[in-house]
CSV table of C-alpha atoms in Angstrom, one decimal:
chain,number,residue,atom,x,y,z
A,1,MET,CA,-103.5,-78.0,21.1
A,2,LYS,CA,-103.6,-80.4,24.1
A,3,LYS,CA,-100.9,-82.5,22.4
A,4,ILE,CA,-98.7,-79.4,22.1
A,5,ILE,CA,-99.2,-78.5,25.8
A,6,SER,CA,-98.5,-82.1,26.8
A,7,LEU,CA,-95.3,-82.1,24.6
A,8,LEU,CA,-94.0,-78.9,26.2
A,9,THR,CA,-94.8,-80.2,29.7
A,10,ALA,CA,-92.8,-83.3,28.9
A,11,LEU,CA,-89.9,-81.3,27.6
A,12,PHE,CA,-89.9,-79.0,30.7
A,13,LEU,CA,-89.8,-82.0,33.0
A,14,LEU,CA,-87.0,-83.5,31.0
A,15,VAL,CA,-84.8,-80.3,30.9
A,16,THR,CA,-85.4,-79.2,34.5
A,17,PRO,CA,-83.3,-82.1,36.1
A,18,LEU,CA,-80.5,-81.5,33.6
A,19,LEU,CA,-80.3,-77.8,34.5
A,20,ALA,CA,-80.3,-78.6,38.2
A,21,SER,CA,-77.6,-81.2,37.5
A,22,CYS,CA,-75.4,-78.6,35.7
A,23,THR,CA,-75.9,-76.1,38.5
A,24,ASP,CA,-75.0,-78.6,41.2
A,25,LYS,CA,-72.0,-79.8,39.2
A,26,GLY,CA,-70.7,-76.2,38.8
A,27,THR,CA,-71.2,-75.6,42.5
A,28,ASP,CA,-69.4,-78.8,43.5
A,29,GLU,CA,-66.4,-78.1,41.1
A,30,SER,CA,-66.0,-74.5,42.3
A,31,SER,CA,-65.8,-75.7,45.9
A,32,SER,CA,-63.7,-78.8,45.4
A,33,GLY,CA,-61.4,-77.6,42.5
A,34,THR,CA,-61.6,-78.4,38.8
A,35,PRO,CA,-59.0,-80.9,37.5
A,36,ALA,CA,-56.3,-79.3,35.3
A,37,GLY,CA,-56.9,-79.4,31.6
A,38,THR,CA,-60.7,-79.3,31.8
A,39,ALA,CA,-63.0,-77.1,29.8
A,40,SER,CA,-63.7,-75.1,32.9
A,41,ASP,CA,-59.9,-74.3,33.3
A,42,ALA,CA,-59.8,-73.1,29.7
A,43,SER,CA,-62.7,-70.8,30.3
A,44,THR,CA,-61.1,-69.5,33.5
A,45,ASP,CA,-57.8,-68.8,31.7
A,46,GLU,CA,-59.7,-66.9,28.9
A,47,SER,CA,-61.5,-64.9,31.6
A,48,ALA,CA,-58.3,-64.0,33.4
A,49,SER,CA,-56.7,-62.9,30.1
A,50,ALA,CA,-59.7,-60.8,29.2
A,51,GLU,CA,-59.4,-59.0,32.6
A,52,LYS,CA,-55.8,-57.8,31.9
A,53,THR,CA,-55.4,-54.1,31.8
A,54,THR,CA,-54.1,-52.7,28.5
A,55,ILE,CA,-51.4,-50.1,29.0
A,56,ARG,CA,-50.4,-47.9,26.0
A,57,ILE,CA,-46.8,-46.9,26.6
A,58,GLY,CA,-44.4,-44.8,24.5
A,59,GLY,CA,-40.6,-45.0,24.5
A,60,LEU,CA,-37.7,-43.4,22.6
A,61,LYS,CA,-35.2,-45.1,20.3
A,62,GLY,CA,-32.5,-45.2,23.0
A,63,PRO,CA,-31.9,-46.3,26.5
A,64,THR,CA,-35.5,-45.8,27.7
A,65,SER,CA,-36.7,-48.4,25.2
A,66,ILE,CA,-33.6,-50.6,25.7
A,67,GLY,CA,-34.7,-51.0,29.3
A,68,MET,CA,-38.2,-52.2,28.1
A,69,VAL,CA,-37.1,-54.9,25.6
A,70,LYS,CA,-37.6,-57.8,28.0
A,71,LEU,CA,-41.0,-56.4,28.9
A,72,MET,CA,-41.8,-56.3,25.2
A,73,GLU,CA,-40.7,-59.9,24.8
A,74,ASP,CA,-42.7,-61.1,27.8
A,75,ASP,CA,-45.8,-59.2,26.5
A,76,GLU,CA,-45.4,-60.9,23.1
A,77,THR,CA,-45.5,-64.3,24.8
A,78,ASN,CA,-48.4,-63.3,27.0
A,79,SER,CA,-46.5,-63.8,30.2
A,80,THR,CA,-47.1,-60.3,31.7
A,81,ALA,CA,-49.6,-59.2,34.3
A,82,ASN,CA,-50.8,-56.4,31.9
A,83,ASP,CA,-51.2,-56.2,28.2
A,84,TYR,CA,-48.9,-53.6,26.7
A,85,ASP,CA,-49.2,-51.6,23.5
A,86,PHE,CA,-45.8,-50.1,22.7
A,87,THR,CA,-45.0,-47.1,20.6
A,88,VAL,CA,-41.3,-46.4,19.9
A,89,ALA,CA,-40.6,-42.9,18.6
A,90,GLY,CA,-37.5,-41.0,17.4
A,91,SER,CA,-38.1,-37.9,19.7
A,92,ALA,CA,-40.1,-36.8,22.7
A,93,ASP,CA,-42.0,-34.4,20.5
A,94,GLU,CA,-43.8,-37.3,18.9
A,95,LEU,CA,-44.9,-38.8,22.2
A,96,THR,CA,-45.9,-35.7,24.2
A,97,PRO,CA,-49.1,-34.8,22.2
A,98,LEU,CA,-50.2,-38.5,22.3
A,99,LEU,CA,-49.8,-38.5,26.1
A,100,ILE,CA,-51.7,-35.2,26.5
A,101,ARG,CA,-54.5,-36.3,24.3
A,102,GLY,CA,-54.9,-39.5,26.2
A,103,GLU,CA,-53.7,-41.7,23.3
A,104,LEU,CA,-50.9,-43.0,25.5
A,105,ASP,CA,-51.2,-44.0,29.2
A,106,MET,CA,-47.5,-43.8,29.9
A,107,ALA,CA,-44.4,-42.5,28.2
A,108,ALA,CA,-40.6,-42.4,28.7
A,109,ILE,CA,-39.6,-38.8,28.4
A,110,PRO,CA,-36.7,-36.5,29.5
A,111,ALA,CA,-36.6,-35.7,33.2
A,112,ASN,CA,-37.2,-32.0,32.9
A,113,LEU,CA,-40.1,-32.5,30.4
A,114,ALA,CA,-41.9,-34.5,33.0
A,115,SER,CA,-42.0,-31.4,35.2
A,116,VAL,CA,-42.9,-29.2,32.3
A,117,LEU,CA,-45.9,-31.4,31.4
A,118,TYR,CA,-47.0,-31.6,35.1
A,119,ASN,CA,-47.1,-27.8,35.2
A,120,ARG,CA,-48.7,-27.3,31.8
A,121,THR,CA,-51.5,-29.9,32.4
A,122,GLU,CA,-52.2,-28.7,35.9
A,123,GLY,CA,-51.1,-31.9,37.4
A,124,ALA,CA,-52.5,-34.4,34.9
A,125,ILE,CA,-49.1,-36.1,34.5
A,126,GLN,CA,-47.3,-37.9,37.3
A,127,ILE,CA,-43.8,-39.4,37.5
A,128,LEU,CA,-43.6,-43.1,38.1
A,129,ALA,CA,-39.8,-43.7,37.9
A,130,VAL,CA,-36.5,-42.5,36.8
A,131,ASN,CA,-35.3,-44.9,34.0
A,132,THR,CA,-31.9,-43.6,32.9
A,133,LEU,CA,-29.1,-41.6,34.5
A,134,GLY,CA,-26.4,-39.9,32.5
A,135,VAL,CA,-26.2,-41.1,28.9
A,136,LEU,CA,-24.8,-38.0,27.2
A,137,TYR,CA,-21.3,-37.7,25.8
A,138,ILE,CA,-19.3,-35.2,23.9
A,139,VAL,CA,-17.6,-36.9,20.9
A,140,GLU,CA,-15.1,-35.8,18.3
A,141,THR,CA,-12.5,-37.2,15.8
A,142,GLY,CA,-9.1,-36.1,17.0
A,143,ASN,CA,-7.8,-34.9,20.4
A,144,SER,CA,-8.7,-31.2,20.5
A,145,VAL,CA,-11.3,-31.6,23.3
A,146,GLN,CA,-10.1,-33.0,26.6
A,147,SER,CA,-12.5,-31.1,28.8
A,148,LEU,CA,-15.6,-28.9,28.5
A,149,ALA,CA,-13.4,-25.8,28.6
A,150,ASP,CA,-11.8,-26.9,25.3
A,151,LEU,CA,-15.2,-26.4,23.5
A,152,LYS,CA,-14.7,-22.7,23.4
A,153,GLY,CA,-15.0,-21.4,19.9
A,154,LYS,CA,-16.5,-24.6,18.6
A,155,THR,CA,-19.8,-25.6,17.1
A,156,ILE,CA,-21.6,-28.5,18.9
A,157,TYR,CA,-24.2,-30.5,17.1
A,158,ALA,CA,-26.8,-31.9,19.4
A,159,THR,CA,-30.3,-33.1,19.9
A,160,GLY,CA,-32.8,-32.5,22.7
A,161,LYS,CA,-33.5,-28.8,22.4
A,162,GLY,CA,-35.8,-27.7,25.2
A,163,SER,CA,-35.3,-30.8,27.3
A,164,THR,CA,-32.7,-32.4,29.6
A,165,PRO,CA,-29.8,-32.6,27.0
A,166,GLU,CA,-29.9,-28.9,26.3
A,167,TYR,CA,-30.2,-27.7,29.9
A,168,THR,CA,-27.5,-30.2,31.1
A,169,LEU,CA,-25.1,-29.0,28.4
A,170,LEU,CA,-25.7,-25.3,29.1
A,171,TYR,CA,-25.4,-25.8,32.8
A,172,LEU,CA,-22.1,-27.7,32.5
A,173,LEU,CA,-20.7,-25.2,30.0
A,174,GLU,CA,-21.3,-22.4,32.5
A,175,LYS,CA,-19.7,-24.5,35.3
A,176,ALA,CA,-16.6,-24.9,33.0
A,177,GLY,CA,-16.4,-21.1,32.8
A,178,LEU,CA,-17.9,-20.7,29.3
A,179,ASP,CA,-20.7,-18.4,28.2
A,180,PRO,CA,-23.0,-20.6,26.1
A,181,GLU,CA,-24.2,-17.6,24.1
A,182,LYS,CA,-20.8,-16.2,23.2
A,183,ASP,CA,-18.2,-18.9,23.6
A,184,VAL,CA,-19.8,-21.8,21.7
A,185,THR,CA,-22.4,-22.4,19.0
A,186,VAL,CA,-24.9,-25.2,19.8
A,187,GLU,CA,-26.8,-26.4,16.7
A,188,PHE,CA,-29.7,-28.6,17.5
A,189,LYS,CA,-31.0,-31.3,15.2
A,190,SER,CA,-34.4,-33.2,15.5
A,191,GLU,CA,-32.9,-36.7,15.9
A,192,PRO,CA,-29.6,-38.2,16.8
A,193,THR,CA,-29.4,-39.9,13.4
A,194,GLU,CA,-29.0,-36.5,11.8
A,195,VAL,CA,-26.0,-35.7,14.1
A,196,VAL,CA,-24.4,-39.0,13.2
A,197,ALA,CA,-24.8,-38.2,9.5
A,198,LEU,CA,-23.1,-34.8,10.1
A,199,LEU,CA,-20.2,-36.5,11.9
A,200,LYS,CA,-19.7,-38.7,8.9
A,201,ALA,CA,-19.8,-35.8,6.5
A,202,GLN,CA,-17.6,-33.5,8.6
A,203,PRO,CA,-14.8,-35.3,10.3
A,204,GLU,CA,-13.8,-32.2,12.3
A,205,ALA,CA,-17.3,-31.8,13.9
A,206,VAL,CA,-18.0,-32.0,17.6
A,207,ALA,CA,-21.2,-33.4,18.9
A,208,MET,CA,-23.2,-34.2,22.0
A,209,LEU,CA,-24.9,-37.6,21.6
A,210,PRO,CA,-26.7,-40.0,23.9
A,211,GLN,CA,-26.1,-43.8,23.9
A,212,PRO,CA,-26.6,-45.9,21.9
A,213,TYR,CA,-26.0,-43.3,19.2
A,214,VAL,CA,-22.4,-42.8,20.4
A,215,THR,CA,-21.7,-46.4,19.6
A,216,ALA,CA,-23.5,-46.2,16.3
A,217,ALA,CA,-21.5,-43.2,15.3
A,218,GLN,CA,-18.2,-44.8,16.3
A,219,ALA,CA,-19.1,-47.7,14.0
A,220,GLN,CA,-19.5,-45.3,11.1
A,221,VAL,CA,-16.9,-42.6,11.7
A,222,GLU,CA,-13.3,-43.8,11.9
A,223,GLY,CA,-11.5,-42.4,14.9
A,224,LEU,CA,-14.5,-41.0,16.7
A,225,ARG,CA,-14.0,-41.0,20.4
A,226,ILE,CA,-15.7,-40.0,23.6
A,227,ALA,CA,-14.1,-36.7,24.6
A,228,VAL,CA,-16.2,-35.9,27.7
A,229,ASP,CA,-18.6,-38.1,29.7
A,230,LEU,CA,-21.2,-35.6,30.9
A,231,ASN,CA,-22.2,-37.8,33.7
A,232,GLU,CA,-18.7,-37.5,35.1
A,233,ALA,CA,-18.7,-33.8,34.4
A,234,TRP,CA,-22.0,-33.4,36.3
A,235,GLU,CA,-20.6,-35.2,39.4
A,236,ALA,CA,-17.5,-33.2,39.2
A,237,ALA,CA,-19.6,-30.0,39.3
A,238,GLU,CA,-20.8,-31.0,42.7
A,239,THR,CA,-24.4,-30.2,42.0
A,240,GLY,CA,-25.6,-32.4,44.9
A,241,SER,CA,-27.7,-34.5,42.6
A,242,LYS,CA,-27.4,-37.3,40.1
A,243,LEU,CA,-27.7,-36.5,36.4
A,244,LEU,CA,-31.2,-37.8,35.6
A,245,THR,CA,-31.8,-38.2,31.9
A,246,GLY,CA,-35.1,-40.1,31.5
A,247,THR,CA,-38.3,-40.8,33.3
A,248,ILE,CA,-41.5,-42.9,33.0
A,249,VAL,CA,-44.6,-40.7,33.4
A,250,VAL,CA,-48.2,-41.7,33.6
A,251,ARG,CA,-51.5,-39.9,33.2
A,252,ARG,CA,-53.0,-39.3,36.7
A,253,GLU,CA,-56.5,-40.3,35.6
A,254,PHE,CA,-55.2,-43.7,34.3
A,255,ALA,CA,-53.1,-44.2,37.5
A,256,GLU,CA,-56.0,-43.5,39.8
A,257,ALA,CA,-58.3,-45.9,37.9
A,258,ASN,CA,-55.7,-48.7,37.7
A,259,PRO,CA,-53.5,-48.9,40.8
A,260,GLU,CA,-53.0,-52.6,40.6
A,261,ALA,CA,-52.0,-52.4,36.9
A,262,ILE,CA,-49.5,-49.6,37.8
A,263,GLU,CA,-48.0,-51.7,40.6
A,264,ALA,CA,-47.6,-54.6,38.2
A,265,PHE,CA,-46.1,-52.5,35.5
A,266,VAL,CA,-43.4,-51.1,37.9
A,267,THR,CA,-42.5,-54.6,39.0
A,268,GLU,CA,-42.3,-55.9,35.5
A,269,TYR,CA,-40.4,-52.8,34.2
A,270,ARG,CA,-37.9,-53.1,37.0
A,271,ALA,CA,-37.3,-56.7,36.1
A,272,SER,CA,-36.8,-55.7,32.5
A,273,THR,CA,-34.2,-53.1,33.3
A,274,GLU,CA,-32.3,-55.6,35.5
A,275,PHE,CA,-32.4,-58.1,32.6
A,276,ALA,CA,-30.9,-55.5,30.2
A,277,ASN,CA,-28.1,-54.7,32.6
A,278,GLU,CA,-27.3,-58.3,33.7
A,279,ASN,CA,-27.8,-60.1,30.3
A,280,VAL,CA,-26.3,-57.7,27.8
A,281,SER,CA,-25.9,-60.1,24.9
A,282,GLU,CA,-29.4,-61.4,25.2
A,283,ALA,CA,-30.9,-57.9,25.7
A,284,ALA,CA,-29.0,-56.7,22.6
A,285,GLN,CA,-30.7,-59.4,20.5
A,286,LEU,CA,-34.1,-58.1,21.7
A,287,VAL,CA,-33.0,-54.5,21.0
A,288,GLU,CA,-32.5,-55.5,17.4
A,289,LYS,CA,-35.7,-57.5,17.3
A,290,TYR,CA,-37.8,-54.5,18.2
A,291,GLY,CA,-36.1,-52.1,15.8
A,292,ILE,CA,-34.3,-49.9,18.4
A,293,ALA,CA,-30.7,-50.5,17.3
A,294,THR,CA,-28.6,-53.4,15.9
A,295,ALA,CA,-27.5,-56.1,18.3
A,296,ALA,CA,-23.9,-55.3,17.7
A,297,ILE,CA,-24.3,-51.6,18.6
A,298,ALA,CA,-26.6,-52.4,21.5
A,299,GLU,CA,-24.2,-54.9,23.1
A,300,LYS,CA,-21.4,-52.3,23.1
A,301,ALA,CA,-23.7,-49.4,24.2
A,302,ILE,CA,-25.7,-50.9,27.1
A,303,PRO,CA,-22.9,-50.8,29.6
A,304,TYR,CA,-22.8,-47.0,29.0
A,305,CYS,CA,-26.6,-46.4,29.1
A,306,ASN,CA,-27.0,-46.2,32.9
A,307,ILE,CA,-30.4,-47.9,32.7
A,308,THR,CA,-32.2,-48.0,36.0
A,309,CYS,CA,-35.6,-48.1,37.7
A,310,MET,CA,-35.5,-45.6,40.5
A,311,GLU,CA,-38.9,-45.2,42.2
A,312,GLY,CA,-40.5,-44.1,45.5
A,313,ALA,CA,-38.7,-42.0,48.0
A,314,GLU,CA,-35.3,-42.4,46.3
A,315,MET,CA,-36.8,-41.1,43.0
A,316,LYS,CA,-38.5,-38.2,44.7
A,317,ALA,CA,-35.4,-37.1,46.5
A,318,ALA,CA,-33.2,-37.3,43.4
A,319,MET,CA,-35.7,-35.5,41.2
A,320,GLN,CA,-36.3,-32.7,43.6
A,321,VAL,CA,-32.5,-31.9,43.8
A,322,TYR,CA,-32.0,-32.3,40.1
A,323,LEU,CA,-35.0,-30.1,39.1
A,324,GLY,CA,-33.9,-27.6,41.7
A,325,VAL,CA,-30.5,-27.2,39.9
A,326,LEU,CA,-32.3,-26.7,36.6
A,327,TYR,CA,-34.8,-24.2,38.1
A,328,GLU,CA,-32.0,-22.1,39.6
A,329,LYS,CA,-30.5,-21.6,36.2
A,330,ASN,CA,-33.7,-21.4,34.1
A,331,PRO,CA,-37.2,-21.7,35.6
A,332,ASP,CA,-38.6,-22.4,32.2
A,333,SER,CA,-36.6,-25.6,32.0
A,334,VAL,CA,-39.0,-27.2,34.5
A,335,GLY,CA,-42.1,-25.4,33.4
A,336,GLY,CA,-41.8,-22.2,35.4
A,337,ALA,CA,-42.2,-23.8,38.9
A,338,LEU,CA,-40.9,-26.7,40.8
A,339,PRO,CA,-43.6,-29.4,41.0
A,340,ASP,CA,-45.2,-30.1,44.4
A,341,ASP,CA,-45.6,-33.5,46.1
A,342,ALA,CA,-48.5,-34.5,43.9
A,343,PHE,CA,-46.1,-34.8,41.0
A,344,TYR,CA,-44.6,-38.0,42.5
A,345,TYR,CA,-46.7,-41.1,42.2
A,346,GLU,CA,-47.3,-42.9,45.4
A,347,LYS,CA,-48.8,-46.4,45.9
């Protein structure tokens, strides 16, 4: 027994200086700086990576996701401030329940739907930025439609029922002197790909499509042309606002818990949208890489997608006027009431 005690004592005396030496070394290195390439650096890098905030974000197969492709690429190479988990869907109906249930932290959705969700969730959703302006176009094969007034008596195939595309179209038809319930028939489909298929099967058909589906349809339907640019029609109607198509929204609970991650996201997303607008060919390759559209279609479509990152006071002013126009025509289009100031995310 005495031998065992003596052995333990000896081991303790041996280990104690080593522990003290390790402690002193760690203190010295933290104060003087560890040389690059040491084990301590690797440990620090791993720790920093582990501290990144994961943001689950949903986008649509269109301009909202085109604006995110550089962010997707940077995330893949681990060069972003946050870790991003992307979901790209065919329609807003797929993203909305995920957002409400807390399975997404952010989502790119139509501008009016952002207001609807804010009202329906009692303020649980906030708007971070406007990400696209006007991306809607009336297309046809032939030359029968030169203006919105020429749509009288026609069937218009479209997507976006209950969201920005529908309310934009109805508002502009009325501005053109048409009664949307009597003078035209608007037939909504769930996804733009269905509309493109109809245009292929019915050469005389007229449709309202967003980019990049306009370009995709033109590649498949000979003679298909842009008859009316709804962005131009909106400006001509002198609404006093820009035509706002898409937004980025965030769950308030997530935003309040992660203000630094939100600020980093906005910075990185803005850079991604600028990249898409300024480097069209490179962005088009990424659009294809992430399954949004082919590079050939994306390269032609991006200049017509009006991708942006409007935030802060500019975003708030634009949204208030735009939602006011929609509310005047149909309060339900914005969720029954105009959102208050808490709707707009502030740093």
